């Protein structure tokens, strides 16, 4: 069934899939299928090792760095892995925050402003996992004044899994967050990249700058 689609988009965090479904999905991605993981989907399937490899890092579900793997941080101008022992998955109040792009040469990020203001959202921090074969596209500062880590936390990632392409965005908790043009554009571009390996979508004229979110209200 999965092979019918160029990309599968997941915001699923529910009951475990059957062994047959998991095997079919794993085969689909390994053979070159695309996957988009957004927001709560990285909370899903803590018992499924292959899924954790696909998403690189995730949170909650009794995850700890001791059992699931390190956290991804951005320090000294590069992505680093942090294996400090702790529970994985946290966020503060839903507030606007800046997203800083870290690899502007990647097709998803190419042409986007280096820093843009995202609408009020849950800023996930302390996600952990296998953290292999990933490219860190964007981060956000998790403010200690909002119960955060004072770290640049991963917001946008791509992951290679076999021949497959995975785009992982932690953004998009609710409709107000998804009305942000920054979310909409990176989500669309990430989905196209996951499906095709290329991005043809243009940067929208209303893409936000560093100071104010840009919103498209859903009717």
GROMACS .gro file of N, CA and C in nm, residues 87-189:
model
  309
   87UNK      N    1   1.577   1.253   3.098
   87UNK     CA    2   1.456   1.217   3.027
   87UNK      C    3   1.444   1.303   2.902
   88UNK      N    4   1.383   1.247   2.800
   88UNK     CA    5   1.381   1.313   2.669
   88UNK      C    6   1.240   1.362   2.636
   89UNK      N    7   1.232   1.489   2.600
   89UNK     CA    8   1.105   1.548   2.560
   89UNK      C    9   1.055   1.648   2.663
   90UNK      N   10   1.047   1.775   2.621
   90UNK     CA   11   1.001   1.881   2.709
   90UNK      C   12   0.964   2.002   2.623
   91UNK      N   13   0.877   2.085   2.674
   91UNK     CA   14   0.851   2.215   2.610
   91UNK      C   15   0.791   2.309   2.713
   92UNK      N   16   0.807   2.436   2.690
   92UNK     CA   17   0.748   2.537   2.776
   92UNK      C   18   0.615   2.585   2.722
   93UNK      N   19   0.578   2.707   2.757
   93UNK     CA   20   0.453   2.767   2.709
   93UNK      C   21   0.463   2.793   2.559
   94UNK      N   22   0.347   2.798   2.494
   94UNK     CA   23   0.345   2.825   2.350
   94UNK      C   24   0.367   2.974   2.326
   95UNK      N   25   0.486   3.007   2.277
   95UNK     CA   26   0.525   3.144   2.251
   95UNK      C   27   0.588   3.153   2.112
   96UNK      N   28   0.588   3.272   2.050
   96UNK     CA   29   0.664   3.288   1.925
   96UNK      C   30   0.814   3.269   1.953
   97UNK      N   31   0.887   3.222   1.853
   97UNK     CA   32   1.032   3.210   1.866
   97UNK      C   33   1.096   3.213   1.728
   98UNK      N   34   1.223   3.253   1.726
   98UNK     CA   35   1.299   3.257   1.602
   98UNK      C   36   1.351   3.119   1.566
   99UNK      N   37   1.345   3.089   1.437
   99UNK     CA   38   1.411   2.970   1.381
   99UNK      C   39   1.532   3.019   1.301
  100UNK      N   40   1.647   2.960   1.329
  100UNK     CA   41   1.770   2.994   1.258
  100UNK      C   42   1.810   2.878   1.169
  101UNK      N   43   1.828   2.904   1.040
  101UNK     CA   44   1.866   2.799   0.947
  101UNK      C   45   2.016   2.771   0.959
  102UNK      N   46   2.052   2.644   0.958
  102UNK     CA   47   2.191   2.602   0.977
  102UNK      C   48   2.253   2.541   0.853
  103UNK      N   49   2.173   2.506   0.755
  103UNK     CA   50   2.225   2.454   0.628
  103UNK      C   51   2.140   2.513   0.516
  104UNK      N   52   2.177   2.632   0.472
  104UNK     CA   53   2.097   2.703   0.372
  104UNK      C   54   2.123   2.653   0.230
  105UNK      N   55   2.217   2.561   0.215
  105UNK     CA   56   2.243   2.502   0.084
  105UNK      C   57   2.149   2.386   0.055
  106UNK      N   58   2.088   2.331   0.157
  106UNK     CA   59   1.995   2.220   0.137
  106UNK      C   60   1.875   2.269   0.057
  107UNK      N   61   1.820   2.187  -0.035
  107UNK     CA   62   1.707   2.232  -0.117
  107UNK      C   63   1.588   2.284  -0.037
  108UNK      N   64   1.561   2.228   0.079
  108UNK     CA   65   1.446   2.274   0.158
  108UNK      C   66   1.468   2.416   0.209
  109UNK      N   67   1.590   2.448   0.247
  109UNK     CA   68   1.621   2.578   0.308
  109UNK      C   69   1.672   2.680   0.209
  110UNK      N   70   1.708   2.637   0.090
  110UNK     CA   71   1.770   2.728  -0.006
  110UNK      C   72   1.678   2.845  -0.040
  111UNK      N   73   1.731   2.966  -0.026
  111UNK     CA   74   1.655   3.086  -0.059
  111UNK      C   75   1.573   3.142   0.056
  112UNK      N   76   1.561   3.069   0.167
  112UNK     CA   77   1.485   3.118   0.282
  112UNK      C   78   1.570   3.216   0.363
  113UNK      N   79   1.506   3.308   0.436
  113UNK     CA   80   1.583   3.398   0.523
  113UNK      C   81   1.663   3.318   0.626
  114UNK      N   82   1.780   3.366   0.665
  114UNK     CA   83   1.862   3.291   0.761
  114UNK      C   84   1.797   3.279   0.898
  115UNK      N   85   1.714   3.378   0.935
  115UNK     CA   86   1.643   3.377   1.063
  115UNK      C   87   1.501   3.424   1.037
  116UNK      N   88   1.403   3.351   1.094
  116UNK     CA   89   1.264   3.393   1.077
  116UNK      C   90   1.185   3.364   1.204
  117UNK      N   91   1.083   3.447   1.225
  117UNK     CA   92   1.003   3.437   1.346
  117UNK      C   93   0.884   3.343   1.323
  118UNK      N   94   0.878   3.241   1.405
  118UNK     CA   95   0.768   3.144   1.400
  118UNK      C   96   0.658   3.188   1.496
  119UNK      N   97   0.535   3.158   1.461
  119UNK     CA   98   0.420   3.190   1.547
  119UNK      C   99   0.426   3.109   1.676
  120UNK      N  100   0.343   3.147   1.773
  120UNK     CA  101   0.342   3.078   1.902
  120UNK      C  102   0.325   2.927   1.885
  121UNK      N  103   0.414   2.851   1.946
  121UNK     CA  104   0.417   2.706   1.925
  121UNK      C  105   0.488   2.642   2.044
  122UNK      N  106   0.478   2.511   2.054
  122UNK     CA  107   0.558   2.436   2.150
  122UNK      C  108   0.699   2.420   2.094
  123UNK      N  109   0.798   2.470   2.165
  123UNK     CA  110   0.937   2.454   2.125
  123UNK      C  111   0.990   2.328   2.193
  124UNK      N  112   0.992   2.218   2.117
  124UNK     CA  113   1.040   2.091   2.173
  124UNK      C  114   1.188   2.102   2.208
  125UNK      N  115   1.224   2.044   2.322
  125UNK     CA  116   1.365   2.036   2.357
  125UNK      C  117   1.397   1.898   2.414
  126UNK      N  118   1.526   1.869   2.419
  126UNK     CA  119   1.578   1.746   2.480
  126UNK      C  120   1.528   1.619   2.411
  127UNK      N  121   1.500   1.627   2.280
  127UNK     CA  122   1.467   1.506   2.205
  127UNK      C  123   1.593   1.420   2.193
  128UNK      N  124   1.576   1.288   2.194
  128UNK     CA  125   1.692   1.200   2.188
  128UNK      C  126   1.660   1.078   2.101
  129UNK      N  127   1.765   1.010   2.058
  129UNK     CA  128   1.746   0.892   1.975
  129UNK      C  129   1.875   0.849   1.910
  130UNK      N  130   1.866   0.763   1.809
  130UNK     CA  131   1.987   0.715   1.742
  130UNK      C  132   2.071   0.826   1.680
  131UNK      N  133   2.004   0.930   1.629
  131UNK     CA  134   2.071   1.051   1.578
  131UNK      C  135   2.181   1.016   1.478
  132UNK      N  136   2.144   0.937   1.377
  132UNK     CA  137   2.240   0.900   1.273
  132UNK      C  138   2.190   0.948   1.136
  133UNK      N  139   2.284   0.973   1.047
  133UNK     CA  140   2.253   1.005   0.906
  133UNK      C  141   2.155   1.122   0.893
  134UNK      N  142   2.173   1.223   0.977
  134UNK     CA  143   2.084   1.339   0.974
  134UNK      C  144   2.158   1.462   0.925
  135UNK      N  145   2.080   1.557   0.873
  135UNK     CA  146   2.129   1.692   0.843
  135UNK      C  147   2.045   1.789   0.922
  136UNK      N  148   2.109   1.874   0.999
  136UNK     CA  149   2.039   1.973   1.081
  136UNK      C  150   2.014   2.097   0.997
  137UNK      N  151   1.887   2.125   0.970
  137UNK     CA  152   1.851   2.239   0.886
  137UNK      C  153   1.820   2.365   0.965
  138UNK      N  154   1.756   2.350   1.081
  138UNK     CA  155   1.714   2.467   1.157
  138UNK      C  156   1.705   2.441   1.305
  139UNK      N  157   1.735   2.543   1.385
  139UNK     CA  158   1.730   2.532   1.530
  139UNK      C  159   1.654   2.651   1.589
  140UNK      N  160   1.621   2.640   1.717
  140UNK     CA  161   1.563   2.751   1.791
  140UNK      C  162   1.617   2.749   1.933
  141UNK      N  163   1.631   2.867   1.991
  141UNK     CA  164   1.685   2.880   2.127
  141UNK      C  165   1.576   2.848   2.228
  142UNK      N  166   1.599   2.746   2.308
  142UNK     CA  167   1.505   2.706   2.413
  142UNK      C  168   1.535   2.788   2.538
  143UNK      N  169   1.449   2.886   2.564
  143UNK     CA  170   1.476   2.983   2.669
  143UNK      C  171   1.460   2.924   2.809
  144UNK      N  172   1.559   2.943   2.897
  144UNK     CA  173   1.543   2.896   3.034
  144UNK      C  174   1.430   2.967   3.107
  145UNK      N  175   1.397   3.089   3.063
  145UNK     CA  176   1.285   3.162   3.124
  145UNK      C  177   1.150   3.102   3.086
  146UNK      N  178   1.150   3.009   2.990
  146UNK     CA  179   1.027   2.938   2.952
  146UNK      C  180   1.047   2.787   2.972
  147UNK      N  181   1.109   2.754   3.084
  147UNK     CA  182   1.129   2.614   3.122
  147UNK      C  183   1.212   2.538   3.019
  148UNK      N  184   1.303   2.607   2.951
  148UNK     CA  185   1.383   2.546   2.846
  148UNK      C  186   1.524   2.514   2.890
  149UNK      N  187   1.607   2.477   2.792
  149UNK     CA  188   1.740   2.422   2.817
  149UNK      C  189   1.853   2.522   2.797
  150UNK      N  190   1.822   2.641   2.743
  150UNK     CA  191   1.925   2.738   2.704
  150UNK      C  192   2.014   2.684   2.593
  151UNK      N  193   1.961   2.591   2.514
  151UNK     CA  194   2.033   2.532   2.402
  151UNK      C  195   1.963   2.568   2.271
  152UNK      N  196   2.040   2.562   2.162
  152UNK     CA  197   1.981   2.567   2.028
  152UNK      C  198   1.929   2.426   1.996
  153UNK      N  199   1.797   2.412   1.996
  153UNK     CA  200   1.734   2.281   1.981
  153UNK      C  201   1.696   2.257   1.834
  154UNK      N  202   1.702   2.134   1.786
  154UNK     CA  203   1.667   2.104   1.646
  154UNK      C  204   1.518   2.123   1.621
  155UNK      N  205   1.487   2.201   1.516
  155UNK     CA  206   1.350   2.223   1.472
  155UNK      C  207   1.323   2.157   1.337
  156UNK      N  208   1.422   2.157   1.249
  156UNK     CA  209   1.408   2.104   1.113
  156UNK      C  210   1.525   2.012   1.085
  157UNK      N  211   1.495   1.888   1.044
  157UNK     CA  212   1.598   1.788   1.017
  157UNK      C  213   1.563   1.712   0.891
  158UNK      N  214   1.664   1.661   0.823
  158UNK     CA  215   1.642   1.555   0.724
  158UNK      C  216   1.724   1.435   0.767
  159UNK      N  217   1.673   1.317   0.732
  159UNK     CA  218   1.738   1.192   0.769
  159UNK      C  219   1.739   1.099   0.649
  160UNK      N  220   1.850   1.034   0.627
  160UNK     CA  221   1.859   0.928   0.526
  160UNK      C  222   1.837   0.794   0.595
  161UNK      N  223   1.746   0.715   0.540
  161UNK     CA  224   1.719   0.581   0.594
  161UNK      C  225   1.714   0.486   0.475
  162UNK      N  226   1.820   0.407   0.458
  162UNK     CA  227   1.831   0.328   0.336
  162UNK      C  228   1.835   0.423   0.218
  163UNK      N  229   1.749   0.400   0.120
  163UNK     CA  230   1.738   0.490   0.005
  163UNK      C  231   1.633   0.598   0.028
  164UNK      N  232   1.566   0.593   0.142
  164UNK     CA  233   1.455   0.684   0.168
  164UNK      C  234   1.499   0.819   0.221
  165UNK      N  235   1.408   0.916   0.211
  165UNK     CA  236   1.430   1.052   0.257
  165UNK      C  237   1.324   1.087   0.361
  166UNK      N  238   1.369   1.135   0.476
  166UNK     CA  239   1.278   1.174   0.584
  166UNK      C  240   1.298   1.321   0.615
  167UNK      N  241   1.189   1.396   0.617
  167UNK     CA  242   1.191   1.535   0.664
  167UNK      C  243   1.120   1.538   0.799
  168UNK      N  244   1.187   1.592   0.900
  168UNK     CA  245   1.136   1.594   1.036
  168UNK      C  246   1.127   1.739   1.082
  169UNK      N  247   1.005   1.786   1.109
  169UNK     CA  248   0.984   1.918   1.166
  169UNK      C  249   0.914   1.904   1.300
  170UNK      N  250   0.968   1.969   1.402
  170UNK     CA  251   0.904   1.963   1.533
  170UNK      C  252   0.795   2.069   1.548
  171UNK      N  253   0.778   2.153   1.448
  171UNK     CA  254   0.682   2.264   1.454
  171UNK      C  255   0.541   2.214   1.423
  172UNK      N  256   0.440   2.295   1.463
  172UNK     CA  257   0.304   2.268   1.418
  172UNK      C  258   0.212   2.205   1.519
  173UNK      N  259   0.213   2.254   1.643
  173UNK     CA  260   0.130   2.192   1.748
  173UNK      C  261  -0.019   2.204   1.720
  174UNK      N  262  -0.063   2.322   1.673
  174UNK     CA  263  -0.207   2.345   1.658
  174UNK      C  264  -0.229   2.437   1.538
  175UNK      N  265  -0.356   2.471   1.513
  175UNK     CA  266  -0.389   2.552   1.395
  175UNK      C  267  -0.318   2.688   1.397
  176UNK      N  268  -0.317   2.763   1.509
  176UNK     CA  269  -0.245   2.890   1.506
  176UNK      C  270  -0.098   2.875   1.468
  177UNK      N  271  -0.033   2.769   1.515
  177UNK     CA  272   0.108   2.746   1.478
  177UNK      C  273   0.119   2.711   1.330
  178UNK      N  274   0.021   2.635   1.279
  178UNK     CA  275   0.027   2.593   1.139
  178UNK      C  276  -0.014   2.705   1.043
  179UNK      N  277  -0.069   2.814   1.097
  179UNK     CA  278  -0.099   2.930   1.012
  179UNK      C  279   0.025   3.013   0.981
  180UNK      N  280   0.136   2.983   1.048
  180UNK     CA  281   0.260   3.055   1.023
  180UNK      C  282   0.312   3.021   0.883
  181UNK      N  283   0.342   3.124   0.804
  181UNK     CA  284   0.391   3.100   0.668
  181UNK      C  285   0.525   3.026   0.671
  182UNK      N  286   0.605   3.049   0.775
  182UNK     CA  287   0.729   2.974   0.788
  182UNK      C  288   0.705   2.826   0.801
  183UNK      N  289   0.605   2.789   0.884
  183UNK     CA  290   0.570   2.647   0.895
  183UNK      C  291   0.516   2.595   0.763
  184UNK      N  292   0.422   2.667   0.703
  184UNK     CA  293   0.359   2.621   0.580
  184UNK      C  294   0.462   2.597   0.472
  185UNK      N  295   0.551   2.693   0.453
  185UNK     CA  296   0.648   2.684   0.344
  185UNK      C  297   0.749   2.572   0.368
  186UNK      N  298   0.804   2.562   0.489
  186UNK     CA  299   0.902   2.456   0.515
  186UNK      C  300   0.835   2.318   0.511
  187UNK      N  301   0.709   2.311   0.554
  187UNK     CA  302   0.636   2.184   0.547
  187UNK      C  303   0.615   2.142   0.402
  188UNK      N  304   0.571   2.235   0.318
  188UNK     CA  305   0.549   2.204   0.176
  188UNK      C  306   0.680   2.167   0.107
  189UNK      N  307   0.783   2.246   0.131
  189UNK     CA  308   0.912   2.220   0.067
  189UNK      C  309   0.971   2.088   0.118
   0.00000   0.00000   0.00000
